[in-house]
Short mmCIF file of C-alpha atoms in Angstrom, two decimals:
data_model
loop_
_atom_site.label_atom_id
_atom_site.label_comp_id
_atom_site.label_asym_id
_atom_site.label_seq_id
_atom_site.Cartn_x
_atom_site.Cartn_y
_atom_site.Cartn_z
CA MET A 1 -0.06 0.00 0.14
CA THR A 2 1.38 3.35 -1.05
CA GLN A 3 1.94 6.25 1.47
CA SER A 4 -0.38 8.32 -0.47
CA ALA A 5 -3.18 5.81 -0.21
CA ARG A 6 -3.09 5.24 3.66
CA GLN A 7 -5.79 6.73 5.56
CA PRO A 8 -4.66 9.17 8.23
CA LEU A 9 -6.07 8.82 12.48
CA PRO A 10 -7.75 11.98 13.17
CA ALA A 11 -5.49 14.02 16.12
CA GLU A 12 -8.46 13.86 18.18
CA THR A 13 -9.01 9.94 18.35
CA PRO A 14 -8.74 8.64 21.91
CA LEU A 15 -6.57 5.91 22.07
CA PHE A 16 -7.23 3.03 24.62
CA ILE A 17 -3.83 1.57 25.43
CA VAL A 18 -3.55 -1.79 26.55
CA LEU A 19 -0.52 -2.86 29.27
CA ASN A 20 0.78 -6.03 29.98
CA ALA A 21 3.12 -4.97 33.04
CA SER A 22 4.88 -8.35 33.51
CA SER A 23 6.02 -9.02 29.92
CA GLY A 24 8.62 -7.52 27.77
CA ARG A 25 11.99 -5.91 28.44
CA HIS A 26 11.04 -3.06 30.76
CA GLU A 27 8.81 -2.79 33.62
CA GLY A 28 6.00 -1.78 33.44
CA GLY A 29 6.18 1.27 35.55
CA GLU A 30 8.17 2.54 33.55
CA VAL A 31 6.43 2.08 30.48
CA ARG A 32 3.61 3.65 31.92
CA GLN A 33 5.27 6.91 33.14
CA THR A 34 6.51 7.10 29.65
CA ILE A 35 2.92 6.88 27.81
CA GLU A 36 1.31 8.72 30.32
CA ARG A 37 4.22 11.65 30.45
CA VAL A 38 4.05 11.78 26.28
CA LEU A 39 0.65 11.40 25.81
CA GLY A 40 -0.50 13.71 28.64
CA ASP A 41 2.11 16.55 27.01
CA ALA A 42 0.64 16.37 24.13
CA GLY A 43 -2.93 16.80 25.12
CA ARG A 44 -4.19 13.50 23.58
CA ARG A 45 -6.94 11.64 25.03
CA PHE A 46 -6.07 7.94 26.40
CA THR A 47 -6.97 5.38 29.00
CA ILE A 48 -4.77 2.55 30.39
CA PHE A 49 -5.95 -0.65 30.95
CA GLU A 50 -3.07 -2.63 33.08
CA ALA A 51 -2.94 -6.38 33.21
CA ILE A 52 -0.64 -7.01 36.07
CA ASN A 53 -0.28 -10.80 34.73
CA GLY A 54 -1.11 -12.50 31.47
CA SER A 55 -3.75 -13.74 32.87
CA GLU A 56 -5.80 -10.72 33.48
CA LEU A 57 -4.48 -9.33 29.30
CA PRO A 58 -7.67 -10.76 27.73
CA ASP A 59 -10.55 -8.84 30.23
CA GLN A 60 -8.75 -5.33 29.97
CA ALA A 61 -8.09 -5.86 26.10
CA ARG A 62 -11.89 -6.59 25.77
CA ALA A 63 -12.61 -3.68 28.03
CA ALA A 64 -10.48 -1.19 25.59
CA LEU A 65 -11.72 -2.98 22.30
CA ALA A 66 -15.63 -1.53 23.92
CA GLN A 67 -14.78 1.41 24.93
CA ALA A 68 -13.16 2.07 21.41
CA ARG A 69 -16.07 1.15 19.54
CA GLN A 70 -17.94 3.29 21.82
CA GLN A 71 -15.84 6.82 21.50
CA HIS A 72 -14.53 5.64 18.06
CA GLY A 73 -11.00 4.87 19.10
CA ALA A 74 -8.24 3.11 18.59
CA VAL A 75 -6.30 0.32 20.52
CA ILE A 76 -3.01 0.35 21.44
CA ALA A 77 -1.07 -2.82 22.55
CA ALA A 78 1.79 -2.43 24.97
CA GLY A 79 3.90 -5.64 25.45
CA GLY A 80 5.80 -8.42 24.32
CA ASP A 81 5.04 -10.50 21.08
CA GLY A 82 2.84 -12.40 23.07
CA THR A 83 0.86 -9.25 23.99
CA LEU A 84 0.49 -7.57 20.73
CA ASN A 85 -1.04 -11.16 19.44
CA ALA A 86 -3.77 -11.45 22.15
CA VAL A 87 -4.80 -7.75 21.61
CA SER A 88 -4.45 -8.13 17.88
CA ASN A 89 -6.87 -11.42 17.96
CA LEU A 90 -9.71 -9.17 19.26
CA VAL A 91 -9.23 -6.06 17.11
CA LEU A 92 -9.21 -8.34 13.80
CA GLY A 93 -12.26 -7.71 11.99
CA SER A 94 -13.46 -4.98 14.83
CA GLY A 95 -13.16 -2.19 12.33
CA VAL A 96 -11.45 -0.57 15.31
CA PRO A 97 -7.53 0.86 14.20
CA PHE A 98 -4.50 -1.09 16.20
CA GLY A 99 -1.50 0.51 17.25
CA ILE A 100 1.41 -0.95 19.50
CA LEU A 101 4.26 0.08 21.66
CA PRO A 102 6.41 -2.98 21.01
CA GLN A 103 8.48 -4.43 23.80
CA GLY A 104 9.51 -7.78 22.55
CA THR A 105 12.97 -9.15 22.40
CA PHE A 106 13.62 -9.56 18.74
CA ASN A 107 10.37 -6.97 17.33
CA TYR A 108 10.12 -8.09 13.92
CA PHE A 109 6.02 -7.27 13.20
CA GLY A 110 6.75 -3.59 14.88
CA ARG A 111 10.44 -2.99 13.05
CA SER A 112 8.64 -4.58 9.63
CA TYR A 113 6.38 -1.30 9.83
CA GLY A 114 9.27 1.09 10.98
CA ILE A 115 7.45 1.18 14.32
CA PRO A 116 10.45 2.38 16.87
CA GLN A 117 10.97 -0.28 20.03
CA ASP A 118 11.48 2.76 22.25
CA THR A 119 8.33 3.56 24.11
CA GLU A 120 8.85 7.10 24.23
CA HIS A 121 9.76 7.20 20.28
CA ALA A 122 6.86 4.81 19.63
CA CYS A 123 3.91 6.95 21.28
CA ARG A 124 5.76 10.31 19.44
CA CYS A 125 4.61 7.92 16.40
CA LEU A 126 0.85 7.69 17.54
CA LEU A 127 0.26 11.73 17.48
CA ASP A 128 1.03 11.09 13.95
CA ALA A 129 -0.14 8.18 12.62
CA VAL A 130 -1.82 6.67 9.08
CA ILE A 131 -3.78 3.38 9.01
CA GLU A 132 -2.13 0.82 6.89
CA PRO A 133 -3.57 -2.74 5.89
CA VAL A 134 -1.47 -5.29 6.66
CA GLN A 135 -1.62 -9.07 6.54
CA VAL A 136 -1.89 -11.24 9.31
CA GLY A 137 -2.42 -14.97 9.24
CA LEU A 138 -4.78 -17.25 10.77
CA LEU A 139 -4.27 -20.86 12.96
CA ASN A 140 -7.80 -22.76 13.43
CA GLY A 141 -8.92 -19.33 12.93
CA LYS A 142 -6.36 -17.89 15.38
CA VAL A 143 -4.34 -14.85 14.68
CA PHE A 144 -0.37 -14.88 14.26
CA LEU A 145 1.21 -12.00 13.18
CA VAL A 146 5.02 -12.99 12.73
CA ASN A 147 4.88 -16.79 12.79
CA ALA A 148 3.09 -20.20 14.20
CA SER A 149 4.81 -23.54 13.99
CA LEU A 150 4.57 -27.29 15.73
CA GLY A 151 7.03 -29.69 16.48
CA LEU A 152 10.68 -28.88 17.72
CA TYR A 153 10.34 -25.08 17.03
CA PRO A 154 7.62 -24.45 20.62
CA THR A 155 10.02 -26.44 22.18
CA LEU A 156 12.83 -23.78 21.44
CA LEU A 157 10.41 -21.14 22.83
CA GLU A 158 9.47 -22.80 25.87
CA ASP A 159 13.02 -23.09 27.07
CA ARG A 160 13.92 -19.94 25.95
CA GLU A 161 11.38 -18.13 28.38
CA ALA A 162 12.73 -20.07 30.82
CA TRP A 163 16.37 -18.91 30.47
CA LYS A 164 15.25 -15.60 30.05
CA GLN A 165 13.29 -15.78 33.37
CA ARG A 166 16.23 -17.20 35.15
CA TYR A 167 19.30 -14.94 33.08
CA GLY A 168 17.32 -11.91 31.17
CA ARG A 169 15.96 -10.75 28.23
CA SER A 170 18.70 -10.91 25.56
CA ARG A 171 19.36 -12.28 22.12
CA LEU A 172 22.53 -13.85 23.22
CA VAL A 173 20.46 -15.61 26.08
CA ALA A 174 18.16 -16.47 23.17
CA LEU A 175 21.08 -18.18 21.21
CA TRP A 176 22.46 -19.94 23.87
CA SER A 177 18.97 -21.28 24.98
CA ALA A 178 18.25 -22.42 21.58
CA LEU A 179 22.13 -24.57 21.73
CA ALA A 180 21.21 -25.92 24.81
CA THR A 181 17.62 -27.03 23.75
CA LEU A 182 19.10 -28.58 20.22
CA PHE A 183 21.58 -30.73 22.39
CA ARG A 184 18.99 -32.96 23.61
CA ALA A 185 17.78 -35.37 21.12
CA HIS A 186 13.71 -34.59 19.53
CA ARG A 187 11.17 -36.51 18.52
CA GLN A 188 9.98 -36.97 14.92
CA PHE A 189 6.39 -37.21 13.69
CA ARG A 190 4.88 -38.16 10.35
CA VAL A 191 2.52 -35.20 8.52
CA GLN A 192 0.39 -35.24 5.85
CA LEU A 193 0.21 -31.48 4.26
CA GLU A 194 -2.77 -30.68 1.83
CA THR A 195 -2.06 -27.13 -0.27
CA SER A 196 -3.98 -26.26 -3.50
CA GLY A 197 -5.79 -29.84 -3.43
CA GLN A 198 -1.85 -31.66 -3.48
CA LEU A 199 -1.18 -33.93 -0.38
CA ARG A 200 2.31 -34.53 0.65
CA HIS A 201 3.50 -36.59 3.26
CA LEU A 202 6.75 -36.38 5.07
CA ARG A 203 8.66 -36.73 8.28
CA THR A 204 9.78 -34.14 10.17
CA GLN A 205 11.13 -32.17 13.69
CA THR A 206 9.22 -29.20 13.31
CA ILE A 207 6.99 -27.16 10.82
CA VAL A 208 7.03 -22.95 11.02
CA VAL A 209 4.98 -20.72 8.89
CA GLY A 210 6.01 -17.49 8.24
CA ASN A 211 3.97 -14.06 7.91
CA ASN A 212 6.84 -11.36 8.52
CA ALA A 213 9.11 -10.69 5.51
CA LEU A 214 12.00 -9.07 7.97
CA GLN A 215 12.66 -12.74 9.88
CA LEU A 216 12.49 -14.70 6.50
CA GLU A 217 14.78 -12.42 5.08
CA HIS A 218 17.15 -12.79 8.27
CA LEU A 219 16.95 -16.29 7.90
CA GLY A 220 17.37 -16.31 3.89
CA ILE A 221 14.56 -17.92 3.15
CA ALA A 222 14.01 -17.26 -0.47
CA GLU A 223 9.91 -16.78 -0.77
CA ARG A 224 9.88 -14.16 1.88
CA ASP A 225 8.44 -12.15 -1.29
CA ALA A 226 5.56 -14.15 -1.58
CA LEU A 227 3.86 -12.23 1.47
CA GLN A 228 3.39 -9.40 -0.55
CA SER A 229 1.09 -11.71 -2.90
CA LYS A 230 -1.56 -12.93 0.21
CA GLN A 231 0.55 -15.92 0.72
CA LEU A 232 2.13 -17.61 3.78
CA VAL A 233 5.70 -19.31 3.96
CA ALA A 234 6.19 -22.86 5.10
CA MET A 235 9.26 -24.10 6.36
CA THR A 236 10.18 -27.88 7.09
CA ALA A 237 13.63 -29.68 7.70
CA ARG A 238 14.39 -33.50 7.47
CA PRO A 239 15.05 -35.27 11.01
CA MET A 240 19.05 -34.86 11.24
CA GLY A 241 20.97 -34.79 14.89
CA THR A 242 22.36 -32.62 16.80
CA LEU A 243 25.27 -31.02 14.74
CA ALA A 244 22.87 -31.00 11.49
CA LEU A 245 20.85 -28.56 13.72
CA TYR A 246 23.63 -26.63 14.65
CA GLY A 247 24.57 -26.06 11.56
CA LEU A 248 21.30 -24.78 10.48
CA VAL A 249 21.28 -22.71 13.66
CA LEU A 250 24.39 -20.78 12.25
CA ARG A 251 23.36 -20.97 8.94
CA GLY A 252 20.01 -18.66 9.89
CA LEU A 253 22.37 -16.39 11.63
CA LEU A 254 24.04 -16.07 8.14
CA SER A 255 20.60 -15.30 6.79
CA ARG A 256 21.85 -18.44 4.53
CA LEU A 257 19.03 -20.86 5.90
CA GLY A 258 17.38 -21.52 3.02
CA ASP A 259 20.38 -22.72 1.76
CA ALA A 260 20.16 -25.94 3.49
CA GLU A 261 19.82 -29.06 1.40
CA GLN A 262 17.62 -30.44 5.05
CA VAL A 263 15.16 -27.43 4.90
CA SER A 264 12.41 -27.02 2.31
CA SER A 265 9.96 -23.83 2.21
CA PHE A 266 7.33 -22.74 -0.03
CA ALA A 267 4.40 -20.25 -0.11
CA PHE A 268 0.56 -20.78 0.06
CA GLN A 269 -2.93 -19.34 0.89
CA ARG A 270 -4.06 -22.43 2.77
CA MET A 271 -2.71 -25.52 4.49
CA ARG A 272 -3.67 -28.36 6.38
CA VAL A 273 -1.99 -30.28 8.52
CA ARG A 274 -2.78 -33.40 9.69
CA LEU A 275 -1.26 -35.96 12.31
CA GLY A 276 -2.09 -38.86 12.74
CA LYS A 277 -5.71 -39.21 13.65
CA SER A 278 -8.09 -36.26 13.75
CA GLY A 279 -8.63 -34.77 17.08
CA ARG A 280 -5.21 -35.54 18.29
CA LYS A 281 -3.85 -32.77 20.55
CA VAL A 282 -0.83 -30.59 19.55
CA LYS A 283 1.64 -28.34 21.05
CA VAL A 284 1.74 -25.08 18.83
CA ALA A 285 3.24 -21.50 18.92
CA MET A 286 1.76 -18.46 17.78
CA ASP A 287 3.95 -15.58 18.32
CA GLY A 288 6.28 -17.06 20.55
CA GLU A 289 2.89 -17.95 22.89
CA ILE A 290 2.35 -21.73 23.38
CA SER A 291 -1.35 -23.70 22.99
CA TRP A 292 -2.63 -26.83 22.41
CA MET A 293 -5.45 -27.11 19.49
CA TYR A 294 -6.57 -30.45 17.88
CA SER A 295 -5.59 -31.93 14.68
CA PRO A 296 -5.84 -31.00 11.69
CA LEU A 297 -4.14 -27.59 12.04
CA LEU A 298 -5.24 -25.21 9.38
CA PHE A 299 -2.93 -22.44 8.08
CA GLN A 300 -4.67 -19.76 5.95
CA VAL A 301 -4.32 -16.12 5.39
CA ALA A 302 -6.90 -14.04 7.15
CA ASP A 303 -9.96 -12.26 5.02
CA GLN A 304 -9.37 -9.35 6.56
CA CYS A 305 -6.51 -7.32 7.10
CA LEU A 306 -5.36 -5.37 10.36
CA PRO A 307 -5.59 -1.70 10.23
CA LEU A 308 -2.15 -0.99 11.95
CA LEU A 309 -0.81 2.36 13.25
CA VAL A 310 2.43 3.52 11.17
CA PRO A 311 3.94 6.99 11.58
CA ARG A 312 3.04 9.41 8.78
CA ASP A 313 6.50 10.98 8.70
CA GLU A 314 8.85 8.88 7.07
CA SER A 315 11.82 10.05 9.31
CA LEU A 316 9.91 8.59 12.31
CA ARG A 317 9.99 5.01 11.24
CA GLU A 318 12.52 3.14 12.37
CA HIS A 319 14.75 1.46 9.67
CA ASP A 320 16.29 -2.24 10.01
CA ALA A 321 19.47 -2.42 10.29
#
């Protein structure tokens, strides 16, 4: 979508901010103070719905969305990837604009649209924002903004969160956690993939479906351009041992994962994944959050776009290095 085609957010639009005080890199109190200072100094109408922990997040998000609908406002999610995911699940299809104040470690979603990770700068961008429709993926009807996965990848994410709780949030901690996880033996499973009426059978340790061009570019996946054609990108790998898995990590760090002979990737609009009998419970991850779903798993592009608030002024957009 071109800049001229974007719809400006009226300056009088009230902002209803869902703040997850327990997520992200910073203390919730620090983030809240920054929000109140920047928006207050600008004279912008806003209300903060603070979730002390993750269990309170859905109720606070529903309350914020209800107020935004009544007062023709916008809903803003302030937190890590899981917070952005949870709030966007409610906002999608509501007609309410959606903004973010990202607090996550990698922030692939925000970086893709030039939204700064610094809370103060991101708040200032909300003061002069435009609405840009962006594609989201669905897994069994649930939104994912960056990726969704099953198999080994959710295990990596679970272990990474445990390491972060112990050693702090950083990309180096995430890397060491991955190396420790891959050192263990991991289960293989047989899956049936159905796309465009065609069936394929494979044995793998993981399936990852991407919806973020920046992440796919950093990994070196050639099909990333397919996202511009309203498609998602699936990545699978043949079963392999620890040394080969370490090699894939290295290739990913060098943006060459797509060159590995063990890795295959392809674009699609709709893919059904079956693991054994229907009704089997499967551990999945969506934007870093772990949950259980029943097989078969249906990955698809959402019919509706998410009306994302992005900086109007290109000089305020944070360009990825």
